[in-house]
Coordinates of C-alpha atoms and ligand atoms in Angstrom, one line a residue:
Chain I
X1 CA 0.0 0.0 0.0
X2 CA 1.3 3.5 -0.8
X3 CA 2.1 5.6 2.3
X4 CA -0.7 7.8 3.6
X5 CA 1.6 10.8 3.2
X6 CA 4.8 11.3 1.2
X7 CA 6.2 14.8 1.2
X8 CA 9.3 15.5 -0.8
X9 CA 11.6 18.6 -0.8
X10 CA 8.7 20.8 0.2
X11 CA 9.5 24.5 0.3
X12 CA 7.2 27.3 1.3
X13 CA 8.2 31.0 1.0
X14 CA 5.4 33.3 2.1
X15 CA 4.8 36.6 0.3
X16 CA 7.2 39.0 2.0
X17 CA 10.0 36.5 1.8
X18 CA 9.7 34.4 5.0
X19 CA 10.7 30.9 4.3
X20 CA 8.5 28.7 6.6
X21 CA 9.5 25.3 5.1
X22 CA 13.0 24.7 3.9
X23 CA 12.8 21.5 2.1
X24 CA 10.8 19.1 4.1
X25 CA 10.8 15.3 3.5
X26 CA 8.3 13.3 5.4
X27 CA 6.6 9.9 5.1
X28 CA 3.8 8.6 7.2
X29 CA 2.7 5.0 6.7
X30 CA -0.9 4.0 6.2
X31 CA -2.5 3.2 9.6
X32 CA 0.0 5.1 11.6
X33 CA -0.8 7.5 14.5
X34 CA 1.7 10.2 13.9
X35 CA 2.7 13.2 16.0
X36 CA 4.2 16.4 14.4
X37 CA 5.9 18.4 17.2
X38 CA 7.7 21.6 17.1
X39 CA 7.9 25.0 18.8
X40 CA 5.6 27.9 17.9
X41 CA 6.3 29.1 14.4
X42 CA 8.2 26.0 13.4
X43 CA 6.1 25.5 10.3
X44 CA 3.6 22.8 11.4
X45 CA 0.5 24.6 10.3
X46 CA 2.2 25.6 7.1
X47 CA 3.0 22.0 6.3
X48 CA -0.6 20.9 7.1
X49 CA -2.0 23.8 5.1
X50 CA -0.2 22.8 2.0
X51 CA -1.2 19.1 2.4
X52 CA -4.9 20.2 2.8
X53 CA -4.8 22.7 -0.1
X54 CA -5.2 25.8 2.0
X55 CA -1.7 27.1 1.4
X56 CA 0.1 27.1 -2.0
X57 CA 3.5 25.5 -2.0
X58 CA 6.5 27.1 -3.5
X59 CA 8.1 23.9 -4.7
X60 CA 8.3 20.2 -3.8
X61 CA 5.9 17.3 -4.0
X62 CA 3.0 16.0 -1.9
X63 CA 1.4 12.6 -2.4
X64 CA -1.5 11.2 -0.3
X65 CA -2.2 7.5 -0.7
X66 CA -0.3 7.6 -3.9
X67 CA -2.3 10.5 -5.4
X68 CA -0.2 13.5 -6.5
X69 CA -1.5 16.9 -5.2
X70 CA -0.7 18.7 -8.4
X71 CA -2.0 16.0 -10.8
X72 CA -5.1 14.9 -9.0
X73 CA -6.0 17.4 -6.3
X74 CA -9.6 16.1 -6.1
X75 CA -8.4 12.6 -5.2
X76 CA -6.0 13.9 -2.6
X77 CA -8.7 16.1 -1.0
X78 CA -11.2 13.3 -0.9
X79 CA -8.7 11.2 1.2
X80 CA -8.1 14.0 3.8
X81 CA -10.1 15.3 6.7
X82 CA -8.7 18.4 8.3
X83 CA -9.2 19.8 11.8
X84 CA -7.5 23.2 11.6
X85 CA -5.8 25.1 14.4
X86 CA -8.1 28.1 14.2
X87 CA -11.9 28.1 14.2
X88 CA -13.3 28.6 10.7
X89 CA -17.0 28.5 10.9
X90 CA -19.9 30.5 9.7
X91 CA -20.9 31.6 13.2
X92 CA -24.5 32.2 12.2
X93 CA -25.3 28.6 11.1
X94 CA -26.6 25.9 13.4
X95 CA -24.0 23.3 14.3
X96 CA -25.8 20.5 12.5
X97 CA -26.1 22.4 9.3
X98 CA -22.3 23.1 9.3
X99 CA -21.7 19.3 9.3
X100 CA -24.4 18.5 6.7
X101 CA -23.1 21.3 4.4
X102 CA -19.6 20.0 4.6
X103 CA -20.8 16.5 3.6
X104 CA -22.5 18.2 0.6
X105 CA -19.3 19.8 -0.5
X106 CA -17.8 16.3 -0.7
X107 CA -20.7 15.3 -2.9
X108 CA -22.6 13.3 -0.3
X109 CA -26.4 13.7 -1.0
X110 CA -28.3 15.5 1.7
X111 CA -30.3 12.5 3.0
X112 CA -27.1 10.5 3.5
X113 CA -25.4 13.6 4.8
X114 CA -28.0 14.0 7.6
X115 CA -27.5 10.4 8.7
X116 CA -23.8 10.8 8.9
X117 CA -24.0 14.1 10.6
X118 CA -26.1 12.6 13.3
X119 CA -23.7 9.7 13.7
X120 CA -20.7 11.9 14.2
X121 CA -22.5 14.6 16.3
X122 CA -23.6 11.8 18.6
X123 CA -20.2 10.3 18.9
X124 CA -18.7 13.7 19.8
X125 CA -21.5 14.4 22.2
X126 CA -22.9 17.3 20.3
X127 CA -26.2 15.9 19.1
X128 CA -28.2 17.9 21.7
X129 CA -26.5 21.1 20.3
X130 CA -27.3 20.5 16.6
X131 CA -29.7 23.4 16.4
X132 CA -27.5 25.8 18.4
X133 CA -25.8 28.6 16.3
X134 CA -22.1 28.1 16.2
X135 CA -21.4 31.4 18.0
X136 CA -23.3 30.1 21.0
X137 CA -21.1 27.0 21.4
X138 CA -18.2 26.9 23.9
X139 CA -14.6 26.7 22.7
X140 CA -14.4 23.0 23.5
X141 CA -17.7 22.3 21.7
X142 CA -16.4 24.1 18.6
X143 CA -13.2 21.9 18.7
X144 CA -15.3 18.8 18.8
X145 CA -17.5 20.1 16.0
X146 CA -14.5 20.6 13.8
X147 CA -13.7 16.9 14.3
X148 CA -17.2 15.9 13.4
X149 CA -17.0 18.1 10.3
X150 CA -13.7 16.6 9.3
X151 CA -15.0 13.0 9.6
X152 CA -18.3 13.3 7.8
X153 CA -16.9 12.2 4.4
X154 CA -15.0 9.3 6.2
X155 CA -11.5 10.3 5.2
X156 CA -8.6 7.8 5.2
X157 CA -6.2 10.3 6.6
X158 CA -7.3 12.6 9.5
X159 CA -5.0 15.6 10.2
X160 CA -5.6 17.5 13.4
X161 CA -3.7 20.8 14.1
X162 CA -3.7 21.2 17.9
X163 CA -7.1 19.5 18.4
X164 CA -7.0 19.7 22.2
X165 CA -5.9 23.4 22.7
X166 CA -8.2 24.9 25.3
X167 CA -10.1 21.7 26.0
X168 CA -10.7 20.6 29.6
X169 CA -9.1 17.4 31.0
X170 CA -12.2 15.2 30.9
X171 CA -13.1 16.0 27.3
X172 CA -9.4 15.7 26.3
X173 CA -9.4 12.2 27.7
X174 CA -12.6 11.3 25.8
X175 CA -11.2 12.8 22.6
X176 CA -8.1 10.7 23.0
X177 CA -10.1 7.6 23.4
X178 CA -12.2 8.6 20.4
X179 CA -9.1 9.1 18.2
X180 CA -7.4 5.9 19.4
X181 CA -10.6 4.0 18.4
X182 CA -10.7 5.7 15.0
X183 CA -7.1 4.8 14.4
X184 CA -7.7 1.2 15.5
X185 CA -10.4 1.0 12.9
X186 CA -7.9 1.9 10.2
X187 CA -7.9 5.7 9.9
X188 CA -4.4 7.2 9.6
X189 CA -4.0 10.1 12.0
X190 CA -1.5 12.9 12.0
X191 CA -1.7 15.4 14.9
X192 CA 0.2 18.4 16.1
X193 CA 0.2 19.2 19.8
X194 CA 2.2 21.1 22.4
X195 CA 1.2 18.6 25.1
X196 CA 3.9 16.0 24.9
X197 CA 1.9 13.8 27.2
X198 CA -0.7 13.7 24.4
X199 CA 1.9 12.6 21.8
X200 CA 3.3 10.0 24.2
X201 CA 0.0 8.4 25.0
X202 CA -1.5 8.5 21.5
X203 CA 1.2 8.3 18.9
X204 CA 3.5 5.6 17.6
X205 CA 5.8 7.7 15.4
X206 CA 6.9 11.2 15.6
X207 CA 8.6 14.0 13.6
X208 CA 10.0 17.1 15.2
X209 CA 10.0 20.1 13.0
X210 CA 12.1 23.1 14.0
X211 CA 12.5 26.3 12.0
X212 CA 11.1 24.8 8.8
X213 CA 13.1 21.6 8.8
X214 CA 12.5 18.1 10.1
X215 CA 15.0 17.7 13.0
X216 CA 14.0 14.2 13.9
X217 CA 11.8 11.4 12.5
X218 CA 11.6 8.3 14.6
X219 CA 9.3 6.2 16.8
X220 CA 8.3 7.3 20.2
X221 CA 9.7 4.2 21.8
X222 CA 13.1 4.7 20.1
X223 CA 13.1 8.3 21.2
X224 CA 12.4 7.5 24.8
X225 CA 15.0 4.8 24.7
X226 CA 17.5 7.5 24.1
X227 CA 17.0 9.1 27.4
X228 CA 20.2 8.4 29.3
X229 CA 19.1 9.7 32.7
X230 CA 15.8 10.2 34.4
X231 CA 15.1 12.4 37.4
X232 CA 12.5 11.5 40.0
X233 CA 11.1 13.5 42.8
X234 CA 10.6 11.6 46.1
X235 CA 8.3 12.7 48.9
X236 CA 9.7 11.3 52.2
X237 CA 8.0 10.1 55.3
X238 CA 10.4 11.6 57.7
X239 CA 12.8 14.5 57.6
X240 CA 16.3 13.9 56.1
X241 CA 19.0 16.4 56.9
X242 CA 22.1 14.3 55.9
X243 CA 22.2 12.9 52.4
X244 CA 23.7 9.5 52.2
X245 CA 25.9 8.8 49.2
X246 CA 24.4 6.0 47.1
X247 CA 26.5 4.5 44.3
X248 CA 25.0 5.2 40.8
X249 CA 22.4 7.6 42.1
X250 CA 22.8 11.4 42.4
X251 CA 20.7 12.7 45.3
X252 CA 19.7 16.4 45.8
X253 CA 17.7 18.1 48.4
X254 CA 14.7 20.0 47.4
X255 CA 13.7 20.5 51.1
X256 CA 13.9 18.4 54.2
X257 CA 11.0 16.1 53.1
X258 CA 11.7 16.1 49.4
X259 CA 14.5 14.6 47.4
X260 CA 15.5 14.6 43.7
X261 CA 17.2 11.5 42.4
X262 CA 18.9 11.3 39.1
X263 CA 19.6 7.8 37.8
X264 CA 21.0 6.4 34.6
X265 CA 19.7 3.5 32.6
X266 CA 22.0 0.9 34.1
X267 CA 20.1 1.2 37.4
X268 CA 16.6 0.2 38.3
X269 CA 14.1 1.7 40.7
X270 CA 14.2 -1.5 42.7
X271 CA 17.9 -0.8 43.3
X272 CA 17.1 2.8 44.3
X273 CA 14.6 1.7 46.9
X274 CA 16.9 -1.0 48.3
X275 CA 19.6 1.6 48.8
X276 CA 17.2 4.1 50.3
X277 CA 15.8 1.4 52.7
X278 CA 19.3 0.5 53.8
X279 CA 19.8 4.1 54.8
X280 CA 16.5 4.2 56.7
X281 CA 14.8 6.6 54.2
X282 CA 11.1 5.9 53.7
X283 CA 9.4 7.1 50.6
X284 CA 5.7 8.1 50.5
X285 CA 5.4 8.8 46.8
X286 CA 7.4 9.4 43.6
X287 CA 6.9 11.2 40.3
X288 CA 8.9 12.0 37.2
X289 CA 10.4 15.4 37.5
X290 CA 9.5 16.2 33.8
X291 CA 7.5 14.4 31.2
X292 CA 10.2 12.3 29.5
X293 CA 9.3 13.4 26.0
X294 CA 9.3 17.0 27.1
X295 CA 12.8 16.6 28.4
X296 CA 14.0 15.2 25.1
X297 CA 12.2 17.8 23.1
X298 CA 13.6 20.7 25.1
X299 CA 17.1 19.2 24.7
X300 CA 16.7 18.9 21.0
X301 CA 15.4 22.5 20.5
X302 CA 18.1 23.8 22.8
X303 CA 20.7 21.9 20.8
X304 CA 19.3 23.4 17.6
X305 CA 19.5 26.9 19.0
X306 CA 23.0 26.3 20.1
X307 CA 23.9 25.0 16.6
X308 CA 22.3 28.1 15.0
X309 CA 24.2 30.4 17.3
X310 CA 27.4 28.5 16.6
X311 CA 26.9 28.7 12.9
X312 CA 26.2 32.4 12.8
Chain P
X1 CA -9.4 10.6 -10.8
X2 CA -11.5 9.4 -13.7
X3 CA -14.6 11.4 -14.4
X4 CA -17.2 8.8 -14.4
X5 CA -20.9 9.4 -13.8
X6 CA -20.2 9.4 -10.1
X7 CA -18.0 12.4 -10.5
X8 CA -20.7 14.4 -12.2
X9 CA -23.2 13.4 -9.5
X10 CA -20.8 14.6 -6.9
X11 CA -20.3 17.9 -8.7
X12 CA -24.1 18.3 -8.8
X13 CA -24.5 17.6 -5.1
X14 CA -21.7 20.1 -4.3
X15 CA -23.4 22.8 -6.5
X16 CA -26.8 22.1 -5.0
X17 CA -25.3 22.4 -1.5
X18 CA -23.7 25.8 -2.2
X19 CA -26.8 27.1 -3.9
X20 CA -29.0 25.8 -1.2
X21 CA -26.9 27.5 1.5
X22 CA -27.0 30.8 -0.5
X23 CA -30.7 30.6 -1.1
X24 CA -31.5 29.9 2.6
X25 CA -29.2 32.8 3.6
X26 CA -30.9 35.5 1.6
X27 CA -34.4 34.3 2.2
X28 CA -33.7 34.1 6.0
X29 CA -32.6 37.7 6.1
X30 CA -35.2 38.9 3.5
X31 CA -35.7 42.2 5.4
X32 CA -32.2 43.1 4.6
X33 CA -32.0 41.5 1.2
X34 CA -35.3 41.7 -0.6
X35 CA -37.2 44.5 1.1
X36 CA -34.9 47.5 0.5
X37 CA -35.0 47.3 -3.3
X38 CA -38.7 47.0 -3.2
X39 CA -39.0 50.1 -1.2
X40 CA -36.6 52.2 -3.3
X41 CA -38.2 51.2 -6.6
X42 CA -41.7 51.9 -5.2
X43 CA -40.4 55.4 -4.4
X44 CA -39.0 55.8 -7.9
X45 CA -42.3 54.8 -9.5
X46 CA -44.2 57.2 -7.2
X47 CA -41.9 60.2 -7.8
X48 CA -40.6 59.8 -11.3
X49 CA -43.5 57.9 -12.7
X50 CA -46.5 59.4 -11.1
X51 CA -45.5 62.8 -9.9
X52 CA -42.9 64.1 -12.3
X53 CA -43.5 61.6 -15.1
X54 CA -46.7 63.2 -16.1
X55 CA -44.9 66.4 -16.9
X56 CA -42.1 64.8 -18.9
X57 CA -44.3 63.3 -21.6
X58 CA -43.4 60.2 -23.7
X59 CA -39.8 58.9 -24.0
X60 CA -38.6 56.6 -26.7
X61 CA -42.2 56.3 -27.9
X62 CA -43.5 55.2 -24.4
X63 CA -45.2 56.9 -21.5
X64 CA -42.4 57.9 -19.1
X65 CA -43.5 55.5 -16.4
X66 CA -43.5 52.6 -18.8
X67 CA -40.2 53.7 -20.2
X68 CA -38.4 53.5 -16.8
X69 CA -40.0 50.2 -15.6
X70 CA -37.4 48.0 -17.4
X71 CA -34.5 50.0 -16.1
X72 CA -35.7 50.0 -12.5
X73 CA -36.4 46.3 -12.5
X74 CA -32.9 45.7 -14.0
X75 CA -31.3 48.0 -11.5
X76 CA -32.8 45.9 -8.7
X77 CA -31.5 42.7 -10.4
X78 CA -28.1 44.2 -10.8
X79 CA -27.6 45.5 -7.2
X80 CA -29.1 42.3 -5.6
X81 CA -27.1 39.8 -7.7
X82 CA -24.0 41.8 -7.1
X83 CA -24.3 42.4 -3.4
X84 CA -25.5 38.8 -2.7
X85 CA -22.3 37.3 -4.0
X86 CA -19.9 40.0 -2.8
X87 CA -21.2 39.9 0.8
X88 CA -21.6 36.2 1.1
X89 CA -18.3 35.3 -0.4
X90 CA -16.4 38.0 1.4
X91 CA -17.9 36.9 4.7
X92 CA -16.7 33.3 4.0
X93 CA -13.2 34.7 3.5
X94 CA -13.4 37.0 6.5
X95 CA -14.5 34.3 8.9
X96 CA -12.3 31.7 7.1
X97 CA -15.1 29.3 6.4
X98 CA -14.2 29.5 2.7
X99 CA -11.7 26.9 3.9
X100 CA -14.5 24.4 4.2
X101 CA -14.8 24.6 0.4
X102 CA -11.0 24.8 -0.3
X103 CA -10.3 21.5 1.5
X104 CA -13.2 19.7 -0.3
X105 CA -12.8 18.2 -3.7
X106 CA -15.2 20.8 -5.2
X107 CA -13.6 22.1 -8.5
X108 CA -13.4 25.9 -8.8
X109 CA -15.9 26.1 -11.5
X110 CA -18.5 24.4 -9.4
X111 CA -17.8 26.7 -6.5
X112 CA -18.2 29.7 -8.8
X113 CA -21.3 28.3 -10.4
X114 CA -22.9 27.8 -6.9
X115 CA -22.2 31.3 -5.8
X116 CA -23.4 32.8 -9.1
X117 CA -26.6 30.8 -9.0
X118 CA -27.2 32.2 -5.5
X119 CA -26.8 35.7 -6.8
X120 CA -29.0 35.0 -9.8
X121 CA -31.7 33.6 -7.5
X122 CA -31.7 36.7 -5.3
X123 CA -31.6 39.0 -8.4
X124 CA -34.5 37.3 -10.0
X125 CA -36.5 37.1 -6.8
X126 CA -36.2 40.8 -6.2
X127 CA -36.6 41.6 -9.9
X128 CA -39.9 39.7 -9.9
X129 CA -41.1 41.5 -6.8
X130 CA -40.3 44.9 -8.2
X131 CA -42.1 43.9 -11.4
X132 CA -45.2 43.1 -9.4
X133 CA -44.9 46.5 -7.8
X134 CA -44.7 48.1 -11.2
X135 CA -47.8 46.4 -12.3
X136 CA -49.7 48.3 -9.6
X137 CA -48.7 51.5 -11.2
X138 CA -49.1 50.6 -14.9
X139 CA -50.4 48.0 -17.2
X140 CA -47.5 45.9 -18.5
X141 CA -48.0 43.4 -21.4
X142 CA -44.8 41.5 -21.9
X143 CA -43.9 41.8 -25.6
X144 CA -41.5 38.8 -25.5
X145 CA -41.3 36.7 -22.4
X146 CA -38.3 34.7 -23.7
X147 CA -36.2 37.8 -24.4
X148 CA -37.3 39.3 -21.0
X149 CA -36.3 36.3 -19.0
X150 CA -33.0 35.7 -20.9
X151 CA -31.9 39.3 -20.5
X152 CA -32.7 39.2 -16.8
X153 CA -30.8 35.9 -16.2
X154 CA -27.8 37.0 -18.2
X155 CA -27.6 40.3 -16.4
X156 CA -27.9 38.6 -13.0
X157 CA -25.1 36.2 -14.0
X158 CA -22.8 39.0 -15.2
X159 CA -23.2 41.0 -12.0
X160 CA -22.9 38.0 -9.8
X161 CA -19.5 37.3 -11.4
X162 CA -18.7 41.0 -10.8
X163 CA -19.6 40.6 -7.1
X164 CA -17.4 37.4 -6.9
X165 CA -14.4 39.2 -8.3
X166 CA -14.9 42.1 -5.9
X167 CA -15.1 39.7 -3.0
X168 CA -11.9 38.0 -4.0
X169 CA -10.0 41.3 -4.0
X170 CA -11.7 42.8 -0.9
X171 CA -9.7 43.1 2.2
X172 CA -12.3 44.7 4.4
X173 CA -16.0 45.3 4.6
X174 CA -15.4 48.8 3.2
X175 CA -13.9 47.4 0.1
X176 CA -17.2 45.6 -0.8
X177 CA -19.1 48.9 -0.9
X178 CA -16.6 50.8 -3.1
X179 CA -17.5 49.1 -6.4
X180 CA -21.2 49.4 -6.0
X181 CA -21.0 53.1 -5.1
X182 CA -18.3 54.2 -7.5
X183 CA -18.9 51.9 -10.4
X184 CA -22.3 50.2 -10.3
X185 CA -24.5 53.2 -9.5
X186 CA -23.0 55.5 -12.1
X187 CA -23.1 52.8 -14.8
X188 CA -26.8 52.1 -14.1
X189 CA -27.8 55.8 -14.0
X190 CA -25.9 56.5 -17.2
X191 CA -27.1 53.3 -18.8
X192 CA -30.3 54.7 -20.1
X193 CA -32.5 53.7 -17.3
X194 CA -34.1 57.2 -17.0
X195 CA -33.6 58.5 -20.6
X196 CA -33.3 57.4 -24.2
X197 CA -29.7 57.8 -25.4
X198 CA -31.2 59.6 -28.4
X199 CA -31.4 62.6 -26.1
X200 CA -27.7 62.7 -25.7
X201 CA -25.3 64.7 -28.0
X202 CA -23.3 62.5 -30.4
X203 CA -20.2 62.3 -28.4
X204 CA -21.9 61.2 -25.2
X205 CA -24.0 58.7 -27.2
X206 CA -20.7 57.1 -28.3
X207 CA -19.4 57.1 -24.7
X208 CA -22.7 55.5 -23.5
X209 CA -22.1 52.6 -26.0
X210 CA -19.1 51.5 -23.9
X211 CA -21.4 50.9 -20.9
X212 CA -22.6 47.3 -20.7
X213 CA -25.6 48.3 -18.6
X214 CA -27.0 50.1 -21.7
X215 CA -27.3 46.9 -23.6
X216 CA -29.1 45.1 -20.8
X217 CA -31.6 47.9 -20.2
X218 CA -32.3 48.1 -23.9
X219 CA -32.5 44.3 -24.3
X220 CA -34.9 44.2 -21.4
X221 CA -37.0 47.2 -22.7
X222 CA -37.3 45.3 -25.9
X223 CA -38.5 42.2 -24.1
X224 CA -41.2 44.2 -22.2
X225 CA -42.3 46.8 -24.8
X226 CA -40.7 45.8 -28.1
X227 CA -38.8 49.1 -28.1
X228 CA -35.0 49.4 -28.0
X229 CA -32.2 52.0 -28.8
X230 CA -29.8 49.2 -29.7
X231 CA -30.2 46.2 -32.1
X232 CA -31.0 43.1 -30.0
X233 CA -28.3 40.9 -31.5
X234 CA -25.7 43.4 -30.4
X235 CA -27.2 43.6 -26.9
X236 CA -27.0 39.8 -26.4
X237 CA -23.5 39.5 -28.0
X238 CA -22.0 42.1 -25.7
X239 CA -23.6 40.7 -22.5
X240 CA -22.4 37.3 -23.4
X241 CA -18.9 38.5 -24.1
X242 CA -18.7 40.2 -20.7
X243 CA -20.0 36.9 -19.0
X244 CA -17.3 34.9 -20.7
X245 CA -14.6 37.4 -19.9
X246 CA -15.5 37.7 -16.2
X247 CA -16.0 33.9 -15.8
X248 CA -12.5 33.3 -17.2
X249 CA -11.1 35.9 -15.0
X250 CA -12.8 34.6 -11.8
X251 CA -11.6 31.1 -12.5
X252 CA -8.0 32.2 -13.0
X253 CA -8.2 34.1 -9.7
X254 CA -9.5 31.0 -8.0
X255 CA -6.8 28.8 -9.6
X256 CA -4.1 31.1 -8.4
X257 CA -5.7 31.3 -5.0
X258 CA -5.7 35.1 -5.1
X259 CA -7.1 36.5 -1.9
X260 CA -8.0 33.1 -0.4
X261 CA -4.8 31.1 -0.1
X262 CA -1.5 32.3 1.4
Ligands
LIG401 N1 -0.1 33.7 6.0 C1 1.2 33.9 6.4 N2 1.9 34.9 5.8 C2 3.2 35.1 6.2 N3 3.9 34.3 7.1 C3 3.2 33.3 7.7 C4 1.9 33.0 7.4 N4 1.5 32.0 8.1 C5 2.5 31.6 8.9 N5 3.6 32.4 8.6 C6 4.9 32.3 9.2 O1 5.5 31.0 8.9 C7 6.2 30.5 10.0 C8 5.6 29.2 10.4 O2 4.2 29.4 10.9 P1 3.3 28.2 11.2 O3 1.9 28.7 11.5 O4 3.4 27.1 10.2 O5 3.9 27.6 12.6 P2 3.4 26.5 13.6 O6 4.5 25.5 13.7 O7 2.1 26.0 13.2 O8 3.3 27.3 15.0 P3 2.3 27.2 16.2 O9 2.7 26.1 17.0 O10 2.4 28.5 16.8 O11 0.9 27.0 15.6 C9 6.0 31.5 11.1 O12 7.2 32.3 11.2 C10 4.9 32.4 10.7 O13 5.0 33.7 11.2
LIG402 MG1 0.2 26.1 14.0

């Protein structure tokens, strides 16, 4: 099967001269759940905009399930469902009509469009709101409506640009479950997010884009495997004033009842607890100091900035 | 993608969806879309037809009121077709929901056709209403229904296209009132709505011939009364040429994404 997405040497220079994409190559396999990460202004939305025909490319090639964007734009567009970063609704239309109209644009006759709109509005918990004008929906409801609208023609590739921005925790969790389910049923999903926890819990593969270039393209598992050290924060039962020295673990005081432990991959948490117990230190709870992906991500972006400074 | 019968059915559904959305839009806000033209033309009929018209005497071989009916109906068609498309398409740009269409596999010509059909529907709806109003002031026997309807439709298409192009170039809501004020109104007033161009000195008659509205008003006047300043073939030829030119231009703007894609 051809890949869901194959982008080759993609360049975008906006009017005014800003080069937002500097020759991007990216391949996403059919069936994948793929995260596109990168700092603000890295070029994520520009890349997505070109794939979805909202932004014109300067040069390069885009293929979606083997269809070329230049040669057969209608086939490419039929394969894609887009959830954009910014709201783009007619605010005076009822929510249900927005979804039905979108189906119509894809050529789905109105009767069938109504059936599908109901299905997706129910799945996204918006059916009760079908007659509410868009401007009267909350931000989180609008986000979910964008997902319903993007799915109504049953695309093989769903692209979501920061789908959970401004969405509360409960709904975010239910959106995750929904997307996982959709992916399990065969829809390829690409999403951008600034919540690395989201990428870690949803996605299998990942690309990091920085300053218009792909800095990294790998699997999440492989990326996490690269972490050499991890830092945990321990809450202690009693007070500890003197830090024992434990081989292989670096201990630091946060306060009398809290320790930070840095450990490398040769050691295990079992070993850490054995050592602590031997020294009479009892632990109430423990957490990661930082989301692991977040740590890697920041390292990588820092590295890039350092490189850029070094080069100039 | 091969263009089998399925493709054409898809295009038809897309067109019907855009048209349906446009139709519901102007009928829902009919107080803003249909009523104003009806009120202004009623005033014209009252003032120019009834009050002043009686003192002017016949024009182009017709009682003055009868002479201005075609022009006033046409003026309503022109402004409504134009403003329907310009305001609807510009709003979709402004609030970015034009993106709903851009991501869909709707070809540009289907998008254009859908919006133009919406403009034509509003133009004809208002035109018909104004015509009914005119019938309260004077007896109108339609000389040639076919010519009348054809001229009305072609005029509505032409100015819907104009509204579309205006919307593509507009960057603010102010921009969508510039063309109607500075171009459309002068063209219609100078297009022989209120006078026969025979009244003009030779030079200004020649200048008037460059005004497309003149051909529509005269084509329409022929349809209603069987009287025209311009040969009918000429009138149709010129309107058709404008329609083809503006369609081609609109499609090239859409293809290049002018004003809608960055
Ligand atoms: N329409 C536009 N015209 C000119 N420059 C633009 C346009 N859109 C984006 N840019 C620029 O292109 C660069 C990439 O922007 P883009 O929106 O793709 O970033 P992003 O990765 O999506 O960022 P964010 O995480 O903030 O959404 C930025 O420098 C931005 O200022
Ligand atoms: Mg973005």
